[in-house]
Amino acid sequence: MAYWLMKSEPDVFSIDDLANRPQKVEQWDGVRNYQARNFLRDQMKKGDSVLFYHSSCKTPAVVGIAEVIKEGYPDHTASNPESDYYDPKSTPDNPRWYMVDIRYVRHLEKPVTLSQMKANQSLINNELPLIQKGSRLSVMPITKEQWQIILSLE
DNA sequence: GCCAACGTTGGC
DNA sequence: GCCAACGTTGGC
């Protein structure tokens, strides 16, 4: 089983929104970055664990846990002209963008903040992608060690 | 294939 | 709101 970290802006979609969804499930649409797309399409597997991270907000932090319940499939928002995520270069025959479905597992007892993680020597030594300079990926793989260290901070 | 211009991300 | 870092676009 693999481990992932996924970013979301809480003003757009928060861990509470996920918890309040029917079945607690959300389609993770709107990813428009090739490296992240490749992870969604090729590597995320049913049963993988996800850290849910709030970005672009007052206190950026890991706030909860989710799991992958449906593996990569075409992101239909790319072919919807009404969608903010519409991409005319993506076609149903040759979809450019992919998404997965995730299901809420739980909130962290206490969010683990970005500043906490940046100050953690184990995470620095382990080169957690989130705290690398210039890291902008919205979907990133993390190791079991990184997963355990982050949860030990909760 | 290079690279300047532009757009986006996301912390601060 | 600022700006550094990064990704994409498109002319040449």
PDB file of C-alpha atoms (C1' of nucleotides) in Angstrom:
ATOM      1  CA  MET A   1       0.000   0.000   0.000  1.00  0.00           C
ATOM      2  CA  ALA A   2       1.238   3.463  -0.883  1.00  0.00           C
ATOM      3  CA  TYR A   3       0.931   6.797   0.884  1.00  0.00           C
ATOM      4  CA  TRP A   4       0.075  10.168  -0.601  1.00  0.00           C
ATOM      5  CA  LEU A   5      -0.387  13.784   0.317  1.00  0.00           C
ATOM      6  CA  MET A   6      -3.061  15.795  -1.459  1.00  0.00           C
ATOM      7  CA  LYS A   7      -3.509  19.544  -1.242  1.00  0.00           C
ATOM      8  CA  SER A   8      -6.774  21.409  -1.251  1.00  0.00           C
ATOM      9  CA  GLU A   9      -7.649  25.001  -0.593  1.00  0.00           C
ATOM     10  CA  PRO A  10     -10.154  24.861   2.282  1.00  0.00           C
ATOM     11  CA  ASP A  11     -12.099  27.794   0.831  1.00  0.00           C
ATOM     12  CA  VAL A  12     -12.742  25.613  -2.207  1.00  0.00           C
ATOM     13  CA  PHE A  13     -12.934  22.154  -0.660  1.00  0.00           C
ATOM     14  CA  SER A  14     -12.035  21.336   2.938  1.00  0.00           C
ATOM     15  CA  ILE A  15     -11.740  18.207   5.049  1.00  0.00           C
ATOM     16  CA  ASP A  16     -15.116  19.138   6.563  1.00  0.00           C
ATOM     17  CA  ASP A  17     -16.630  19.265   3.095  1.00  0.00           C
ATOM     18  CA  LEU A  18     -15.269  15.776   2.465  1.00  0.00           C
ATOM     19  CA  ALA A  19     -16.668  14.473   5.751  1.00  0.00           C
ATOM     20  CA  ASN A  20     -20.082  15.905   4.876  1.00  0.00           C
ATOM     21  CA  ARG A  21     -20.308  14.455   1.402  1.00  0.00           C
ATOM     22  CA  PRO A  22     -22.796  11.642   0.742  1.00  0.00           C
ATOM     23  CA  GLN A  23     -20.900   8.409   1.485  1.00  0.00           C
ATOM     24  CA  LYS A  24     -18.043  10.762   2.494  1.00  0.00           C
ATOM     25  CA  VAL A  25     -16.718  10.371  -1.053  1.00  0.00           C
ATOM     26  CA  GLU A  26     -15.350  12.976  -3.450  1.00  0.00           C
ATOM     27  CA  GLN A  27     -14.138  12.892  -7.020  1.00  0.00           C
ATOM     28  CA  TRP A  28     -10.706  14.522  -7.018  1.00  0.00           C
ATOM     29  CA  ASP A  29     -11.170  16.521 -10.201  1.00  0.00           C
ATOM     30  CA  GLY A  30      -9.434  19.605 -11.505  1.00  0.00           C
ATOM     31  CA  VAL A  31      -5.800  18.511 -11.322  1.00  0.00           C
ATOM     32  CA  ARG A  32      -4.094  20.170 -14.306  1.00  0.00           C
ATOM     33  CA  ASN A  33      -0.444  19.338 -13.811  1.00  0.00           C
ATOM     34  CA  TYR A  34       1.196  16.521 -15.729  1.00  0.00           C
ATOM     35  CA  GLN A  35       3.309  15.128 -12.927  1.00  0.00           C
ATOM     36  CA  ALA A  36       0.326  15.023 -10.579  1.00  0.00           C
ATOM     37  CA  ARG A  37      -1.810  13.603 -13.399  1.00  0.00           C
ATOM     38  CA  ASN A  38       0.639  10.749 -13.832  1.00  0.00           C
ATOM     39  CA  PHE A  39       0.366   9.860 -10.156  1.00  0.00           C
ATOM     40  CA  LEU A  40      -3.433   9.921 -10.337  1.00  0.00           C
ATOM     41  CA  ARG A  41      -3.576   7.907 -13.541  1.00  0.00           C
ATOM     42  CA  ASP A  42      -0.787   5.385 -13.047  1.00  0.00           C
ATOM     43  CA  GLN A  43       0.169   4.958  -9.442  1.00  0.00           C
ATOM     44  CA  MET A  44      -2.641   5.582  -7.000  1.00  0.00           C
ATOM     45  CA  LYS A  45      -4.287   2.304  -6.063  1.00  0.00           C
ATOM     46  CA  LYS A  46      -7.459   1.404  -4.278  1.00  0.00           C
ATOM     47  CA  GLY A  47      -6.742   1.227  -0.569  1.00  0.00           C
ATOM     48  CA  ASP A  48      -3.842   3.685  -0.634  1.00  0.00           C
ATOM     49  CA  SER A  49      -3.786   6.161   2.231  1.00  0.00           C
ATOM     50  CA  VAL A  50      -3.963   9.919   1.788  1.00  0.00           C
ATOM     51  CA  LEU A  51      -3.017  12.821   3.999  1.00  0.00           C
ATOM     52  CA  PHE A  52      -5.415  15.693   3.369  1.00  0.00           C
ATOM     53  CA  TYR A  53      -3.597  19.036   3.410  1.00  0.00           C
ATOM     54  CA  HIS A  54      -5.036  22.533   3.548  1.00  0.00           C
ATOM     55  CA  SER A  55      -3.077  25.010   1.405  1.00  0.00           C
ATOM     56  CA  SER A  56      -3.358  28.726   0.662  1.00  0.00           C
ATOM     57  CA  CYS A  57      -4.997  29.488   3.974  1.00  0.00           C
ATOM     58  CA  LYS A  58      -4.210  31.028   7.344  1.00  0.00           C
ATOM     59  CA  THR A  59      -2.525  27.945   8.788  1.00  0.00           C
ATOM     60  CA  PRO A  60      -1.434  25.481   6.120  1.00  0.00           C
ATOM     61  CA  ALA A  61      -1.577  22.017   7.683  1.00  0.00           C
ATOM     62  CA  VAL A  62      -2.309  18.337   7.331  1.00  0.00           C
ATOM     63  CA  VAL A  63      -5.831  18.101   8.699  1.00  0.00           C
ATOM     64  CA  GLY A  64      -7.107  14.622   8.010  1.00  0.00           C
ATOM     65  CA  ILE A  65      -6.848  11.178   6.487  1.00  0.00           C
ATOM     66  CA  ALA A  66      -8.609   9.753   3.457  1.00  0.00           C
ATOM     67  CA  GLU A  67      -8.305   6.631   1.338  1.00  0.00           C
ATOM     68  CA  VAL A  68      -8.361   5.961  -2.381  1.00  0.00           C
ATOM     69  CA  ILE A  69     -11.524   4.061  -3.290  1.00  0.00           C
ATOM     70  CA  LYS A  70     -11.473   4.384  -7.082  1.00  0.00           C
ATOM     71  CA  GLU A  71      -8.375   4.340  -9.242  1.00  0.00           C
ATOM     72  CA  GLY A  72      -7.559   6.804 -12.018  1.00  0.00           C
ATOM     73  CA  TYR A  73     -10.208   7.502 -14.634  1.00  0.00           C
ATOM     74  CA  PRO A  74     -10.777  10.405 -17.031  1.00  0.00           C
ATOM     75  CA  ASP A  75     -11.633  13.738 -15.423  1.00  0.00           C
ATOM     76  CA  HIS A  76     -14.912  14.631 -17.094  1.00  0.00           C
ATOM     77  CA  THR A  77     -14.681  18.285 -16.061  1.00  0.00           C
ATOM     78  CA  ALA A  78     -12.026  18.643 -18.775  1.00  0.00           C
ATOM     79  CA  SER A  79     -14.651  18.093 -21.469  1.00  0.00           C
ATOM     80  CA  ASN A  80     -17.315  20.306 -19.913  1.00  0.00           C
ATOM     81  CA  PRO A  81     -17.216  23.845 -21.382  1.00  0.00           C
ATOM     82  CA  GLU A  82     -19.147  25.064 -18.344  1.00  0.00           C
ATOM     83  CA  SER A  83     -16.477  23.887 -15.941  1.00  0.00           C
ATOM     84  CA  ASP A  84     -13.687  26.051 -14.576  1.00  0.00           C
ATOM     85  CA  TYR A  85     -11.445  23.115 -15.397  1.00  0.00           C
ATOM     86  CA  TYR A  86     -12.495  22.843 -19.046  1.00  0.00           C
ATOM     87  CA  ASP A  87      -9.609  22.000 -21.387  1.00  0.00           C
ATOM     88  CA  PRO A  88     -10.474  22.037 -25.106  1.00  0.00           C
ATOM     89  CA  LYS A  89      -7.343  20.030 -25.863  1.00  0.00           C
ATOM     90  CA  SER A  90      -8.676  17.077 -23.902  1.00  0.00           C
ATOM     91  CA  THR A  91     -11.143  14.893 -25.795  1.00  0.00           C
ATOM     92  CA  PRO A  92     -13.276  11.933 -24.679  1.00  0.00           C
ATOM     93  CA  ASP A  93     -11.325   9.710 -27.089  1.00  0.00           C
ATOM     94  CA  ASN A  94      -8.006  10.945 -25.807  1.00  0.00           C
ATOM     95  CA  PRO A  95      -8.493  12.275 -22.288  1.00  0.00           C
ATOM     96  CA  ARG A  96      -5.647  14.368 -21.025  1.00  0.00           C
ATOM     97  CA  TRP A  97      -6.615  14.629 -17.349  1.00  0.00           C
ATOM     98  CA  TYR A  98      -7.462  12.022 -14.735  1.00  0.00           C
ATOM     99  CA  MET A  99      -8.922  11.840 -11.281  1.00  0.00           C
ATOM    100  CA  VAL A 100      -9.457   9.358  -8.457  1.00  0.00           C
ATOM    101  CA  ASP A 101     -12.192   9.042  -5.847  1.00  0.00           C
ATOM    102  CA  ILE A 102     -11.280   9.367  -2.195  1.00  0.00           C
ATOM    103  CA  ARG A 103     -13.245   8.663   0.939  1.00  0.00           C
ATOM    104  CA  TYR A 104     -12.995  10.415   4.277  1.00  0.00           C
ATOM    105  CA  VAL A 105     -11.395   8.383   7.045  1.00  0.00           C
ATOM    106  CA  ARG A 106     -10.962  10.831   9.911  1.00  0.00           C
ATOM    107  CA  HIS A 107      -9.797  14.249  11.021  1.00  0.00           C
ATOM    108  CA  LEU A 108      -6.460  14.460  12.768  1.00  0.00           C
ATOM    109  CA  GLU A 109      -6.944  15.024  16.483  1.00  0.00           C
ATOM    110  CA  LYS A 110      -4.977  18.188  15.925  1.00  0.00           C
ATOM    111  CA  PRO A 111      -3.786  19.574  12.578  1.00  0.00           C
ATOM    112  CA  VAL A 112      -0.079  19.128  11.892  1.00  0.00           C
ATOM    113  CA  THR A 113       1.019  22.512  10.588  1.00  0.00           C
ATOM    114  CA  LEU A 114       3.446  23.251   7.813  1.00  0.00           C
ATOM    115  CA  SER A 115       5.688  25.125  10.256  1.00  0.00           C
ATOM    116  CA  GLN A 116       5.755  22.090  12.555  1.00  0.00           C
ATOM    117  CA  MET A 117       6.792  19.889   9.656  1.00  0.00           C
ATOM    118  CA  LYS A 118       9.417  22.345   8.476  1.00  0.00           C
ATOM    119  CA  ALA A 119      10.904  22.362  11.963  1.00  0.00           C
ATOM    120  CA  ASN A 120      10.976  18.569  12.292  1.00  0.00           C
ATOM    121  CA  GLN A 121      14.470  17.198  11.865  1.00  0.00           C
ATOM    122  CA  SER A 122      13.261  13.715  10.898  1.00  0.00           C
ATOM    123  CA  LEU A 123      11.108  15.106   8.108  1.00  0.00           C
ATOM    124  CA  ILE A 124      13.981  17.279   6.923  1.00  0.00           C
ATOM    125  CA  ASN A 125      16.293  14.266   6.895  1.00  0.00           C
ATOM    126  CA  ASN A 126      13.630  12.242   5.093  1.00  0.00           C
ATOM    127  CA  GLU A 127      13.199  14.995   2.492  1.00  0.00           C
ATOM    128  CA  LEU A 128       9.440  15.266   2.748  1.00  0.00           C
ATOM    129  CA  PRO A 129       8.485  16.653  -0.685  1.00  0.00           C
ATOM    130  CA  LEU A 130       6.042  19.132   0.833  1.00  0.00           C
ATOM    131  CA  ILE A 131       8.806  21.032   2.601  1.00  0.00           C
ATOM    132  CA  GLN A 132      11.259  21.058  -0.290  1.00  0.00           C
ATOM    133  CA  LYS A 133      11.928  24.476  -1.726  1.00  0.00           C
ATOM    134  CA  GLY A 134       9.573  25.360  -4.550  1.00  0.00           C
ATOM    135  CA  SER A 135       7.369  22.318  -4.062  1.00  0.00           C
ATOM    136  CA  ARG A 136       4.093  22.978  -5.840  1.00  0.00           C
ATOM    137  CA  LEU A 137       2.738  19.537  -6.603  1.00  0.00           C
ATOM    138  CA  SER A 138      -0.844  19.109  -5.478  1.00  0.00           C
ATOM    139  CA  VAL A 139      -0.555  15.305  -5.357  1.00  0.00           C
ATOM    140  CA  MET A 140       2.681  13.822  -4.060  1.00  0.00           C
ATOM    141  CA  PRO A 141       3.873  10.434  -2.901  1.00  0.00           C
ATOM    142  CA  ILE A 142       5.205  10.133   0.625  1.00  0.00           C
ATOM    143  CA  THR A 143       6.992   7.273   2.325  1.00  0.00           C
ATOM    144  CA  LYS A 144       5.732   5.133   5.158  1.00  0.00           C
ATOM    145  CA  GLU A 145       8.326   6.768   7.417  1.00  0.00           C
ATOM    146  CA  GLN A 146       7.114  10.239   6.477  1.00  0.00           C
ATOM    147  CA  TRP A 147       3.516   9.171   7.067  1.00  0.00           C
ATOM    148  CA  GLN A 148       4.394   7.843  10.511  1.00  0.00           C
ATOM    149  CA  ILE A 149       6.402  10.888  11.504  1.00  0.00           C
ATOM    150  CA  ILE A 150       3.627  13.269  10.505  1.00  0.00           C
ATOM    151  CA  LEU A 151       1.034  11.270  12.435  1.00  0.00           C
ATOM    152  CA  SER A 152       3.307  11.147  15.456  1.00  0.00           C
ATOM    153  CA  LEU A 153       3.009  14.962  15.541  1.00  0.00           C
ATOM    154  CA  GLU A 154      -0.775  14.959  15.706  1.00  0.00           C
TER     155      GLU A 154
ATOM    156  C1'  DG B   1      15.386  22.999 -29.365  1.00  0.00           C
ATOM    157  C1'  DC B   2      15.914  27.504 -27.116  1.00  0.00           C
ATOM    158  C1'  DC B   3      14.192  30.889 -24.296  1.00  0.00           C
ATOM    159  C1'  DA B   4      11.399  35.074 -23.214  1.00  0.00           C
ATOM    160  C1'  DA B   5       6.972  36.074 -21.736  1.00  0.00           C
ATOM    161  C1'  DC B   6       3.295  34.940 -19.234  1.00  0.00           C
ATOM    162  C1'  DG B   7       0.296  32.430 -15.860  1.00  0.00           C
ATOM    163  C1'  DT B   8      -0.207  29.833 -11.516  1.00  0.00           C
ATOM    164  C1'  DT B   9       0.873  28.222  -6.922  1.00  0.00           C
ATOM    165  C1'  DG B  10       1.169  29.018  -2.347  1.00  0.00           C
ATOM    166  C1'  DG B  11       3.734  30.716   1.740  1.00  0.00           C
ATOM    167  C1'  DC B  12       4.350  34.809   4.099  1.00  0.00           C
TER     168       DC B  12
ATOM    169  C1'  DG C   1      -0.908  41.967  -1.617  1.00  0.00           C
ATOM    170  C1'  DC C   2       3.766  40.521  -2.636  1.00  0.00           C
ATOM    171  C1'  DC C   3       6.842  37.705  -4.827  1.00  0.00           C
ATOM    172  C1'  DA C   4       9.798  33.479  -5.593  1.00  0.00           C
ATOM    173  C1'  DA C   5       9.534  29.330  -7.870  1.00  0.00           C
ATOM    174  C1'  DC C   6       7.878  26.699 -11.235  1.00  0.00           C
ATOM    175  C1'  DG C   7       5.194  25.254 -15.495  1.00  0.00           C
ATOM    176  C1'  DT C   8       3.424  26.308 -20.078  1.00  0.00           C
ATOM    177  C1'  DT C   9       3.189  28.648 -24.442  1.00  0.00           C
ATOM    178  C1'  DG C  10       4.710  30.029 -28.708  1.00  0.00           C
ATOM    179  C1'  DG C  11       7.869  32.581 -31.815  1.00  0.00           C
ATOM    180  C1'  DC C  12      12.072  31.854 -33.959  1.00  0.00           C
TER     181       DC C  12
END
